[in-house]
Short mmCIF file of C-alpha atoms in Angstrom, two decimals:
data_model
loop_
_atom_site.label_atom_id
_atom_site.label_comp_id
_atom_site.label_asym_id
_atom_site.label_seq_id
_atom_site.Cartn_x
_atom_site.Cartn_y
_atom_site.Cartn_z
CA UNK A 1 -139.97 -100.52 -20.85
CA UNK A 2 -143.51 -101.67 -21.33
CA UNK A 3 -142.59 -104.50 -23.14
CA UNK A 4 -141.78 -107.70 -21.06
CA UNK A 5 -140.06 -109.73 -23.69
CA UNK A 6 -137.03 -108.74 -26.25
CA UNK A 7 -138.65 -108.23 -29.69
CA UNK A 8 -139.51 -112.09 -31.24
CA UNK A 9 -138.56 -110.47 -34.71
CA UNK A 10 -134.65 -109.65 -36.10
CA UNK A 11 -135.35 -106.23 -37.99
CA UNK A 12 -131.77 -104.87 -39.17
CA UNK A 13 -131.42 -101.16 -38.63
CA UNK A 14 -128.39 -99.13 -40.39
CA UNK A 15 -126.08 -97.18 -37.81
CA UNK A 16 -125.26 -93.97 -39.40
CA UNK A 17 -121.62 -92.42 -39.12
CA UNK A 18 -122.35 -90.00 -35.99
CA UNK A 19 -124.08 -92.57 -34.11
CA UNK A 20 -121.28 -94.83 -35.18
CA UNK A 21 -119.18 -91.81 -33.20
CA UNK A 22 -121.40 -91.82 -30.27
CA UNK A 23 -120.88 -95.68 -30.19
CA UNK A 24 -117.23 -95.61 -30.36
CA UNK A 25 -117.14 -92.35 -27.27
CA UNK A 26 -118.56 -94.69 -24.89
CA UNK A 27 -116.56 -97.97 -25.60
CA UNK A 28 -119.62 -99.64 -26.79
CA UNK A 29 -118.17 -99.88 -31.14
CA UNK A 30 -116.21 -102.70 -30.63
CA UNK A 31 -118.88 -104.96 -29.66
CA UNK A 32 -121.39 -103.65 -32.28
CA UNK A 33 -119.34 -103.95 -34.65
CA UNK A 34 -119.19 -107.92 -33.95
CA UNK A 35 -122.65 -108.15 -34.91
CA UNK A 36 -123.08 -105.92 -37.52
CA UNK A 37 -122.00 -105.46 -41.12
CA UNK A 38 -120.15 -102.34 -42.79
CA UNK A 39 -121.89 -101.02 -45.91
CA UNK A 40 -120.92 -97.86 -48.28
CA UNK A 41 -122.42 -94.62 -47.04
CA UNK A 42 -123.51 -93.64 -51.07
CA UNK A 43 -126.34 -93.88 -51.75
CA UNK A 44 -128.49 -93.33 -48.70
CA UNK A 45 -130.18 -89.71 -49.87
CA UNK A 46 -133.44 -91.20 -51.93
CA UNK A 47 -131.35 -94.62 -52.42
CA UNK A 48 -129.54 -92.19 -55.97
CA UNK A 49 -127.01 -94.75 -56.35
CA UNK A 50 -123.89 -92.77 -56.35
CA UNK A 51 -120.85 -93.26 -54.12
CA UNK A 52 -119.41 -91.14 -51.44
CA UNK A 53 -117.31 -88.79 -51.84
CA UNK A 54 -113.46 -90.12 -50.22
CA UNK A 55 -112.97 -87.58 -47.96
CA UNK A 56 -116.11 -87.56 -45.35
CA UNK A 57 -115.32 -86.00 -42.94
CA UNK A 58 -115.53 -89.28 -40.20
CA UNK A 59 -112.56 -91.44 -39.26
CA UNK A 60 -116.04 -93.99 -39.50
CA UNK A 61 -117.48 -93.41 -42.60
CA UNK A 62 -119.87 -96.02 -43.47
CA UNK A 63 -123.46 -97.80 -42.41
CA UNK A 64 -123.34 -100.51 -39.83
CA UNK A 65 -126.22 -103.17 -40.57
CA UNK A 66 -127.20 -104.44 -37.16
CA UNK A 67 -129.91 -106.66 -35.66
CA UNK A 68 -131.96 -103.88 -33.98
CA UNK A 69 -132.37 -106.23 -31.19
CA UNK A 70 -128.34 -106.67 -30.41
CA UNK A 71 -128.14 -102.62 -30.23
CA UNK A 72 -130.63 -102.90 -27.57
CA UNK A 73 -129.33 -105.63 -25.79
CA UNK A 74 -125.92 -104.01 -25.92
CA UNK A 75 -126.88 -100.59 -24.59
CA UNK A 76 -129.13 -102.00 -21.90
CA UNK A 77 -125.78 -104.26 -20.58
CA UNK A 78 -124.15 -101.04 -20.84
CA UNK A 79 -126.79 -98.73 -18.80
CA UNK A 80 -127.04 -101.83 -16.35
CA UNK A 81 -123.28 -101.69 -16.00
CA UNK A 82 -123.24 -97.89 -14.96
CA UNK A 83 -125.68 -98.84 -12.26
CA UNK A 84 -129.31 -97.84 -14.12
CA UNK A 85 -131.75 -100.09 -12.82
CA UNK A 86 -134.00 -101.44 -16.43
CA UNK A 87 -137.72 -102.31 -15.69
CA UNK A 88 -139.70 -104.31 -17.96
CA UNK A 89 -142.96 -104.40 -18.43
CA UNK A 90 -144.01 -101.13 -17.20
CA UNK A 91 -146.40 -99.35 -19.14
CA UNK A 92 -146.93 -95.76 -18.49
CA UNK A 93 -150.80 -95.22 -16.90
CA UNK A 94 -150.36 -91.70 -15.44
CA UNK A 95 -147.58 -88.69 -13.57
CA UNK A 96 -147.60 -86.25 -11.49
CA UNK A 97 -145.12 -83.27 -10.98
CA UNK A 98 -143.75 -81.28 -8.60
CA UNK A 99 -141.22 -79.24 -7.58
CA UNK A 100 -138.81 -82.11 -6.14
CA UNK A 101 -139.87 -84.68 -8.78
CA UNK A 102 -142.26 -86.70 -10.67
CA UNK A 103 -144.30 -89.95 -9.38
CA UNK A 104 -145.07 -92.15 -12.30
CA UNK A 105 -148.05 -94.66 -12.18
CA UNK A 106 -147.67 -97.62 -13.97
CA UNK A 107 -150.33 -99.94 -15.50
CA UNK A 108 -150.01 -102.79 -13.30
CA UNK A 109 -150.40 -100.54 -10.29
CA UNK A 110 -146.88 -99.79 -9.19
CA UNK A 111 -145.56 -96.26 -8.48
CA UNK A 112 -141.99 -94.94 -9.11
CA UNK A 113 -140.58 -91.75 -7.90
CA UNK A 114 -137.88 -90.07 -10.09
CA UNK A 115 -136.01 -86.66 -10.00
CA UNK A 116 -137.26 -86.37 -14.08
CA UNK A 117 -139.08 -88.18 -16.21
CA UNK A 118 -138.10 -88.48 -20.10
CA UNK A 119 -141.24 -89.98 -22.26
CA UNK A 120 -139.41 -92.06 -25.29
CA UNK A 121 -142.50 -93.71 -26.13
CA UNK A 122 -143.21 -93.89 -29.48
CA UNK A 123 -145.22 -91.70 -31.81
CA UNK A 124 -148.20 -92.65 -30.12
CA UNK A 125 -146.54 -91.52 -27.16
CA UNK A 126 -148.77 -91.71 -23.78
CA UNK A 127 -146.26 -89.66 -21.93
CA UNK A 128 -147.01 -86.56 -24.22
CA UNK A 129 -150.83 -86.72 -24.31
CA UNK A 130 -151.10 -86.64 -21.01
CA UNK A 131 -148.50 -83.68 -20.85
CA UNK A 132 -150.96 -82.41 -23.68
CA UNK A 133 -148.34 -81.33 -25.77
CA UNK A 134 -149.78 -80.78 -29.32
CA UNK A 135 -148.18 -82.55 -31.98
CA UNK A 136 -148.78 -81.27 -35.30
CA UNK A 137 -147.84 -82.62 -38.73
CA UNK A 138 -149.07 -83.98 -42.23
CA UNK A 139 -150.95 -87.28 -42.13
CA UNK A 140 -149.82 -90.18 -43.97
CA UNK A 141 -150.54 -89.50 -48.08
CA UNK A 142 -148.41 -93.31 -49.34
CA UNK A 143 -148.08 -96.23 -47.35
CA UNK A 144 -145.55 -99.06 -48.14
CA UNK A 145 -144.99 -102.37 -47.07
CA UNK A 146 -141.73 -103.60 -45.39
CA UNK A 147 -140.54 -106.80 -44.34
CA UNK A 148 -137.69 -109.14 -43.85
CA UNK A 149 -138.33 -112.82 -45.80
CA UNK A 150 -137.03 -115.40 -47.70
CA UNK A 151 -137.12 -115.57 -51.69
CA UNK A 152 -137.92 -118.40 -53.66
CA UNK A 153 -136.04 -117.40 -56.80
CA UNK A 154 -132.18 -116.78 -57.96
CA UNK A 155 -130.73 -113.52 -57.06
CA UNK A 156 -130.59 -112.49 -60.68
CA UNK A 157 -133.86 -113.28 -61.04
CA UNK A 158 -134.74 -110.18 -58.38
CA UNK A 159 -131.68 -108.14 -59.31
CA UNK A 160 -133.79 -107.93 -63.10
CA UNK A 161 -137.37 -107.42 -61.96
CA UNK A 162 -135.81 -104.76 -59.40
CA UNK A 163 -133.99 -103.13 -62.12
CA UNK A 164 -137.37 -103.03 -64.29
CA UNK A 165 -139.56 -102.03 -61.63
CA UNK A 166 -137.15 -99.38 -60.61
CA UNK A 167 -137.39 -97.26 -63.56
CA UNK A 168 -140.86 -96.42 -62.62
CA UNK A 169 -141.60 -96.73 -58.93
CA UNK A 170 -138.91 -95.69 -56.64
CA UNK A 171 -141.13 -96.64 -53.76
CA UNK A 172 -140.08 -100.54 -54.54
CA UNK A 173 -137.13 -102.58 -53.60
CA UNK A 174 -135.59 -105.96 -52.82
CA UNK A 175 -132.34 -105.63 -50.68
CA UNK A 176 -130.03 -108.61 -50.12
CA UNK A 177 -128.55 -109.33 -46.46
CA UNK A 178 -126.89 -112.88 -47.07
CA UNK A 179 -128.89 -116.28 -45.91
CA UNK A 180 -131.21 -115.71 -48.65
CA UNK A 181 -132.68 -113.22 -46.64
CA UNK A 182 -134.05 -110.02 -48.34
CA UNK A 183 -135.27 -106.47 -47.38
CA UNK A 184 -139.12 -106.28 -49.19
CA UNK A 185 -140.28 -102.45 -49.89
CA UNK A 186 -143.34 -102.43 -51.87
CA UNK A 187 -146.30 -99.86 -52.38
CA UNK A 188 -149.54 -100.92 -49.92
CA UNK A 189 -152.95 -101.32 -51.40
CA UNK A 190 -154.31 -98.99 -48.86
CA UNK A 191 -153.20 -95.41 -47.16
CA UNK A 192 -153.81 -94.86 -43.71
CA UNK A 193 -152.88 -96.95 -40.25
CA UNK A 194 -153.45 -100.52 -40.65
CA UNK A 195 -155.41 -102.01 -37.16
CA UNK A 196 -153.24 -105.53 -37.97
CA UNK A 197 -149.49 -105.51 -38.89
CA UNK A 198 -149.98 -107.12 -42.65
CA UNK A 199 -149.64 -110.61 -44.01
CA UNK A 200 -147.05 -112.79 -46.25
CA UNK A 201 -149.96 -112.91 -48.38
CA UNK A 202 -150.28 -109.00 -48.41
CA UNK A 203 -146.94 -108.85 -49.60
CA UNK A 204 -147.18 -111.68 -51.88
CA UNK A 205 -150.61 -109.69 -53.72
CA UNK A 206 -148.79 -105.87 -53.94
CA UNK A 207 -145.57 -107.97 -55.43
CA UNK A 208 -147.35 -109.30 -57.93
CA UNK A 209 -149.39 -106.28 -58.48
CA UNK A 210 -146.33 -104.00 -58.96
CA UNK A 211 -143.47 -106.38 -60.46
CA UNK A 212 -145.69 -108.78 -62.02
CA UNK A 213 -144.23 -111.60 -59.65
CA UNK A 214 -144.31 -112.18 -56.12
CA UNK A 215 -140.45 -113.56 -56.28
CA UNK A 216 -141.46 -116.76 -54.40
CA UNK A 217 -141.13 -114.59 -51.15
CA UNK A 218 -141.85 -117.05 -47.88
CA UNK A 219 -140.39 -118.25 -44.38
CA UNK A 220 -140.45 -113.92 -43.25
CA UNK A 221 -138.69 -112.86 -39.78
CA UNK A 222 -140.75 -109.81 -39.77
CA UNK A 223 -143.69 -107.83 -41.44
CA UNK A 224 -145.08 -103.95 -41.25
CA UNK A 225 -145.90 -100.92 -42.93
CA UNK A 226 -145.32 -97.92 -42.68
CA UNK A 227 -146.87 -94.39 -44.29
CA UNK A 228 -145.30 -91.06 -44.86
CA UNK A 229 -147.01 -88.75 -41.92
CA UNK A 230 -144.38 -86.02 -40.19
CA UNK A 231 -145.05 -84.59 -37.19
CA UNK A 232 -143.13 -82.62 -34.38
CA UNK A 233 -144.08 -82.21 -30.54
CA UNK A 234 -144.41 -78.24 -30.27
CA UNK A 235 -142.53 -78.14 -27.07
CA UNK A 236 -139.50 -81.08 -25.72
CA UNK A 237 -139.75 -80.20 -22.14
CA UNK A 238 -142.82 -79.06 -19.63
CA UNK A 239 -141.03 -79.09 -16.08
CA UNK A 240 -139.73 -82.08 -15.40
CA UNK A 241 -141.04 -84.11 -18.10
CA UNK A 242 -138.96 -84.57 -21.44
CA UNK A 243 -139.83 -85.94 -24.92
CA UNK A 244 -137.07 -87.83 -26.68
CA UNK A 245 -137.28 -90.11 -29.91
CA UNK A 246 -140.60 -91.04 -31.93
CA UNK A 247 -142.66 -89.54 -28.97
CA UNK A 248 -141.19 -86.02 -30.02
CA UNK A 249 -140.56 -86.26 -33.62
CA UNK A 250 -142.19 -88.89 -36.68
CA UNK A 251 -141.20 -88.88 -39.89
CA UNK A 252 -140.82 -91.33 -43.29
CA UNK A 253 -138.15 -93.62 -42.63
CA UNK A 254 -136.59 -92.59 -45.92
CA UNK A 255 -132.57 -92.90 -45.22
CA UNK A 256 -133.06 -94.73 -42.17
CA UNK A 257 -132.81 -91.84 -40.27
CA UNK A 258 -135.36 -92.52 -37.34
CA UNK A 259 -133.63 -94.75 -34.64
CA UNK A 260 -130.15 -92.74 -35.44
CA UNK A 261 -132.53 -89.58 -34.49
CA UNK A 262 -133.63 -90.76 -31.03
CA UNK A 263 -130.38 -92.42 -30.38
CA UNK A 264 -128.80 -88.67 -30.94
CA UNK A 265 -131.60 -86.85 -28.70
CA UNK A 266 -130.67 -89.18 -26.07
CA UNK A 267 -126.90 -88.43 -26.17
CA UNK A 268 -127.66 -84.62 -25.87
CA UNK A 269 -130.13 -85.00 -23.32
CA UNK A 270 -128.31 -87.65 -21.03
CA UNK A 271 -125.18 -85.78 -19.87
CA UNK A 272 -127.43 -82.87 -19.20
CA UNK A 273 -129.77 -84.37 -16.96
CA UNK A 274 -126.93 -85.44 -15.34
CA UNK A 275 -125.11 -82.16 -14.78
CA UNK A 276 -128.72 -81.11 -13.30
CA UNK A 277 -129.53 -83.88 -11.36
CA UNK A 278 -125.66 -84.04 -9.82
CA UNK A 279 -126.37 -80.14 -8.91
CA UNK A 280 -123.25 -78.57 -11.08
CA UNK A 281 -125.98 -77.31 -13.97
CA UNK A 282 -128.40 -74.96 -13.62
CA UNK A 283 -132.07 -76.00 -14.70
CA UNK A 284 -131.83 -73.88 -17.73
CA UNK A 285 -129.25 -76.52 -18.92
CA UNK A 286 -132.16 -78.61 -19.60
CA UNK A 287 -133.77 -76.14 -21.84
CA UNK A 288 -130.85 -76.40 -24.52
CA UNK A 289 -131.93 -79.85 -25.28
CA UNK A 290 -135.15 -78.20 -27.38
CA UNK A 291 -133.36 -75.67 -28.50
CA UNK A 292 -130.27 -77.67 -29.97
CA UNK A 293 -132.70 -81.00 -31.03
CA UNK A 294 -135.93 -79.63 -32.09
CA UNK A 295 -133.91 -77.72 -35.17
CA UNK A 296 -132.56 -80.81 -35.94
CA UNK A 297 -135.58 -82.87 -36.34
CA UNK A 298 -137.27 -80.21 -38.04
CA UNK A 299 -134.20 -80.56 -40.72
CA UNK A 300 -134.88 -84.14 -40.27
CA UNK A 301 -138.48 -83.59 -41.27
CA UNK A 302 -137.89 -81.83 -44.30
CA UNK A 303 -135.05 -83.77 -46.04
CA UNK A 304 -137.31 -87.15 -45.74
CA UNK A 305 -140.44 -85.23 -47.04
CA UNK A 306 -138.10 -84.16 -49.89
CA UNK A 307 -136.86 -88.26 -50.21
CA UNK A 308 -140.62 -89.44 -50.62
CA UNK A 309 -141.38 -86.87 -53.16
CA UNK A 310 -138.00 -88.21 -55.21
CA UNK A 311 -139.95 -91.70 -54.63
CA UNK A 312 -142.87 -90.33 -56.44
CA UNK A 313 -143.77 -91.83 -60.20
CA UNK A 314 -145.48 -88.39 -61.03
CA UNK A 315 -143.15 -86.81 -64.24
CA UNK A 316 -142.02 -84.03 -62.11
CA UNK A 317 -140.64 -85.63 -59.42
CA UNK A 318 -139.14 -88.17 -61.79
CA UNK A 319 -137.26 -85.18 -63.56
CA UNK A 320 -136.65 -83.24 -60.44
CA UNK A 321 -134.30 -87.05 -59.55
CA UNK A 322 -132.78 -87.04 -62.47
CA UNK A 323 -131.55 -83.30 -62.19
CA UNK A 324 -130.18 -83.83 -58.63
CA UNK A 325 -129.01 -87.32 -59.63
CA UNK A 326 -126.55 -85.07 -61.90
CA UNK A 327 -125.49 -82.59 -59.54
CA UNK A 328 -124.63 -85.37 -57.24
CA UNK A 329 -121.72 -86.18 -59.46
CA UNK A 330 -120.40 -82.65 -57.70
CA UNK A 331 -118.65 -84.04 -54.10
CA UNK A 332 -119.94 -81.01 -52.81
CA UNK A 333 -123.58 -81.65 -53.16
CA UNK A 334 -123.18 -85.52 -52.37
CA UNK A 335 -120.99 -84.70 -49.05
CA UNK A 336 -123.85 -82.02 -47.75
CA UNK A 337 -127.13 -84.89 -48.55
CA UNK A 338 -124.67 -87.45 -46.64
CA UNK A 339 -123.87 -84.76 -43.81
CA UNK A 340 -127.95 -83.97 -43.59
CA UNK A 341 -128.84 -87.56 -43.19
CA UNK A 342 -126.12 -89.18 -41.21
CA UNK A 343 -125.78 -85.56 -38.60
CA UNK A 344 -122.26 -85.02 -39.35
CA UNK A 345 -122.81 -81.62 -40.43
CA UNK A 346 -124.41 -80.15 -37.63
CA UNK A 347 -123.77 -77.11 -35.70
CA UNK A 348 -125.43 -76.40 -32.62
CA UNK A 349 -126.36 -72.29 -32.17
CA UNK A 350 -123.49 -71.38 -29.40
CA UNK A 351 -123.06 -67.71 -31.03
CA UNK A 352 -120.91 -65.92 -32.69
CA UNK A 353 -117.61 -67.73 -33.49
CA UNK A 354 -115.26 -69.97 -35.75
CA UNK A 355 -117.29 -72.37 -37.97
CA UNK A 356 -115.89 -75.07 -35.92
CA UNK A 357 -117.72 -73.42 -32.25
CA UNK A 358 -121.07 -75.81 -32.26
CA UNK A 359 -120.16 -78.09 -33.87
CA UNK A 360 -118.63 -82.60 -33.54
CA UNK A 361 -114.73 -83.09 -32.80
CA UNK A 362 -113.71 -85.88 -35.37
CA UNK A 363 -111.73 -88.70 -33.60
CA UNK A 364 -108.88 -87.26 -33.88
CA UNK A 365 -105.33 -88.66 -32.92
CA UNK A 366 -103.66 -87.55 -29.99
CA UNK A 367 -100.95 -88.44 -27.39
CA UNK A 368 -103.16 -91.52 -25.37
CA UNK A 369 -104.13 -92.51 -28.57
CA UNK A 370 -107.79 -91.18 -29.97
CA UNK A 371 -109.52 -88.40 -28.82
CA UNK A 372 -113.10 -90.43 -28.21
CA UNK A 373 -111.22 -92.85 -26.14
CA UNK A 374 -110.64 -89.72 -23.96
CA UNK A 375 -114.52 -89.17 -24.16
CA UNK A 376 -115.54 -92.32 -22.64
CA UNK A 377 -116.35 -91.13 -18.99
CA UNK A 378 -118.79 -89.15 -20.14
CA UNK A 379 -117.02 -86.08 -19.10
CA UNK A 380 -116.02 -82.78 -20.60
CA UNK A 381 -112.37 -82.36 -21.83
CA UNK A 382 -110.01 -79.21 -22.42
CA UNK A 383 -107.46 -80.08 -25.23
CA UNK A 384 -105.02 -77.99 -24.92
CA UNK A 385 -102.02 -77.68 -27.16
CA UNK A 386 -100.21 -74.85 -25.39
CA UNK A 387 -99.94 -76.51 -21.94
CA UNK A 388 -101.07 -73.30 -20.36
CA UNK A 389 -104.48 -74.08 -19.25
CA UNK A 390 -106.34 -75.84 -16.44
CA UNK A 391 -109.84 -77.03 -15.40
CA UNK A 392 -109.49 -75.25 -12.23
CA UNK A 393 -111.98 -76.34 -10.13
CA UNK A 394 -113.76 -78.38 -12.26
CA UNK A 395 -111.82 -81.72 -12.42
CA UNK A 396 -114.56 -83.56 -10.91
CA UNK A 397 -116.16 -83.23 -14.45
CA UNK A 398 -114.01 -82.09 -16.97
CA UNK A 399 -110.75 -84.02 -18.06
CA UNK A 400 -108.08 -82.39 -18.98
CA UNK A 401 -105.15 -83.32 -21.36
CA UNK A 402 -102.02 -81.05 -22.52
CA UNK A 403 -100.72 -82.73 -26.13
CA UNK A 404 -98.96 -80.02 -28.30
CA UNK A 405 -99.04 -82.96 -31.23
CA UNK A 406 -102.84 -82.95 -31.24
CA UNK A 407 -104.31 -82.47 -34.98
CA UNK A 408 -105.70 -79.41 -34.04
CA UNK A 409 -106.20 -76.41 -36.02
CA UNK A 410 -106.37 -74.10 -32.71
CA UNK A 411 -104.66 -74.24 -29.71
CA UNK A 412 -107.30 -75.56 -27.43
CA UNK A 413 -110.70 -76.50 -27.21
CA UNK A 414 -113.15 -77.18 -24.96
CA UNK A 415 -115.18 -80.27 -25.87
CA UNK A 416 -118.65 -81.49 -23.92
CA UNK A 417 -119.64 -85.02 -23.30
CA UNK A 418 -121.34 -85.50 -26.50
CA UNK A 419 -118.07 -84.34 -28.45
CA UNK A 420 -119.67 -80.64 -29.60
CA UNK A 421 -116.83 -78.17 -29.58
CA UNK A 422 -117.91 -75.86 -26.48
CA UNK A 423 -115.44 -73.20 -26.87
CA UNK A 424 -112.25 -72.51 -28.84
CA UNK A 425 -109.07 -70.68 -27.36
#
C-alpha cells in the first residue's frame, strides 16, 4: 500500500448484495454490519425510484452504507489474521519477472520477492504501464462534483429544491446520511481531470448555478470529482503479473458499482492464486480469472454508460427514462437492472449445463446451519444430498458435507471457494 496513513476523509461506500455474500462466506458480515447502515436495494439502476421486487433472489437483499475506511480496516485485520504480512507506504517504482517469481522495486529503495504479483493500483495504475498493457476506452464527456458536507438549511428546504432540480438534471442530488450530513452530486463547471481535488467554494458556485441556492453547504468531510471516462485493460494477466480493480477496469460510478467490482475480482482471483501457489492448480487456473472477470466488467462498462446517458437533460434521453421508468413497474425488468448492478445474476462460462452450472449458491439452509458458514475456510465443498459421494483424495481442500434436508433442487453440487456452482450431480 503506497499510502502510509488510513484515508483522513470518511467517504461512505454502498455494499451491494453479492459482496454482502462474499462478506458473510468469510465471517467478516457481522462486524460490518456494526458499522454500517441497511438501505433498500430499489432504486440503484439510474437512481428510477422504484422499489425492489420481494423476492431477490439473496437471503441479503439490501445496500450496506459503510465508512469506506472501516471496510478497509476490517479486511486488513482479517488478511493480517490469516498471516498476510500488510506494508505501508510502498509505492510501486519498477518489476521484474521470471520463471520462479517477480522482484518488485519499491520507491523508497526496498526490494520484495514474491511468487506473483497482482497490480490493484488504481486507474492510473503504475503496475500496468510498465507491463504496457493498453488500456483503451472513452474519455471523460461530463464531470460532476461529489462530496460529503454539512447543510445550513432544513431538510425540507433540500428535499424541495432537489425535487425541482430533479425534473431537469438527473446529474444532481442531495442525499441524507443522519448528523446533518449530506451526499452533494452536482454538475462541474469544467470536463476533463482536475490537477487539484475541488473546493467548498466550487461546490458552493455549481449549487447555486444549478439549484439557484448553495443550501448553506459547509464544515465538508470530503471533496472530489469525478467524470464519465470507461476504459478496460486489454489483457488481466502477462505471466506472473495480474490486474485487479480500477487498474484493470474504470468506469462512471453510476450505481456505486466500482469498489463492489474490485472487491469481486479479488474474491475470484484470491483462491486461485492460492490453488497455484500451494501446487494443487495448474497455471492455466490463473487464466480463468480474465476469462470469467473481464466479461463482467465489460457488462459493468456498458450498464453505467447506459446510467449516464439516463442522467442526460437532452429530450431523448429524458423520454428514453421515462419509458424504462414504466417497464420497471414489470418485477421482471426491475429484478434483471438489480441483478446487473449488484452481480447476483451472473454466470460464469463452465459449458454446457443446467442454468444453475456457473453460476452463486444462495445461503441456503442446511444441517450445521447456513451453507456460507460452511464456506468460510476458503475451501471447496461437495453438498451432497444422497450420501453417496466423497472428496476422495481431495480433503485437504474440499469440505465435504452429506445433508439429505439441504434446499437443493439437485442432489449434489460441487461449490468453489467463491460460492460458483462448479458442477451439478
Amino acid at each position: 500500500e503506497k499510502e502510509t496513513e488510513p484515508a483522513s476523509f470518511v467517504r461512505i461506500v454502498a455494499l451491494h448484495m453479492r459482496s454482502i455474500e462474499l462478506m458473510a462466506m468469510r465471517g467478516l458480515l457481522d462486524r460490518l454490519l456494526r458499522h454500517g447502515r441497511q438501505r433498500p436495494v430499489g432504486g440503484i439502476f439510474a437512481a428510477i425510484p422504484k422499489p425492489a421486487p420481494e423476492d431477490l433472489d439473496s437471503e441479503y437483499a439490501y445496500l450496506l452504507g459503510i465508512p469506506q475506511p472501516v471496510v478497509v480496516r476490517l479486511l486488513e485485520e482479517h488478511a493480517v489474521g490469516l498471516g498476510a504480512r500488510v506494508l505501508h507506504g510502498g509505492a510501486v517504482a519498477g518489476f521484474e519477472q521470471d520463471g520462479e517469481g517477480v522482484t518488485v522495486e519499491l520507491a523508497d529503495g526496498r526490494r520484495l520477492r514474491s511468487r506473483c504479483l497482482v497490480g490493484c493500483d488504481g486507474g492510473r495504475s503504475t503496475v500496468r504501464k510498465l507491463l504496457g498493457v493498453p488500456f483503451p476506452g472513452e474519455p471523460s464527456r461530463n464531470a460532476t462534483l461529489m462530496g460529503e458536507m454539512e447543510v445550513g438549511v432544513p431538510p425540507e428546504e433540500v428535499s424541495a429544491g432537489v425535487a425541482r432540480v430533479r425534473e431537469t438534471q438527473q446529474r444532481f442530488w442531495l442525499r441524507p446520511f443522519g448528523a446533518g450530513v449530506y451526499s452533494v452530486v452536482v454538475p462541474a463547471a469544467e470536463v476533463g481531470d482536475r490537477a487539484q481535488p475541488p473546493t467548498l467554494e466550487d461546490f458552493r458556485r455549481q449549487l447555486r448555478a444549478v439549484a439557484g441556492t448553495d443550501f448553506g453547504v459547509h464544515s465538508p468531510r470530503w471533496l472530489s470529482s469525478f467524470g464519465d471516462a470507461t476504459r478496460l485493460a486489454e489483457r488481466y494477466r502477462v505471466g506472473r503479473v495480474l490486474l485487479a480493480g480500477d487498474a484493470a477496469h474504470i468506469h462512471p460510478p453510476t450505481g456505486g458499482q466500482g469498489l463492489n467490482l474490485g472487491l469481486q475480482d479479488a474474491f475470484n482471483l484470491g483462491w486461485k492464486l492460492a490453488a497455484r501457489i500451494r501446487g494443487w492448480a495448474p497455471d492455466t487456473l490463473l487464466d480463468t480469472y480474465q476469462a470469467e472477470r473481464r466479461p463482467v466488467a465489460e457488462d459493468v462498462l456498458d450498464n453505467t454508460r447506459a446510467q449516464m446517458e439516463l442522467h442526460s437533460t437532452e429530450p431523448g434521453a429524458r423520454a428514453v427514462r421515462r419509458l424504462l421508468t414504466e417497464l420497471m413497474d414489470f418485477d421482471e425488468v426491475n429484478r434483471r437492472l438489480i441483478e446487473k448492478v449488484t452481480a447476483t445474476g451472473i454466470r460464469y462460462d463452465f459449458g454446457a449445463g443446467p442454468d444453475l452450472l456457473g453460476r452463486r449458491m444462495r445461503d441456503i439452509g442446511v444441517a450445521q446451519g447456513s451453507l456460507y458458514g460452511l464456506l468460510r475456510r476458503g475451501r471447496g465443498l461437495l453438498l451432497d444430498r444422497t450420501g453417496r459421494l466423497t472428496v476422495g483424495g481431495r480433503s485437504d481442500r474440499v469440505d465435504q458435507l452429506a445433508d439429505p434436508t439441504a434446499e437443493l433442487d439437485v442432489p449434489c453440487v460441487l461449490l468453489r471457494p467463491d460460492g460458483h456452482v462448479a458442477w451439478i450431480g
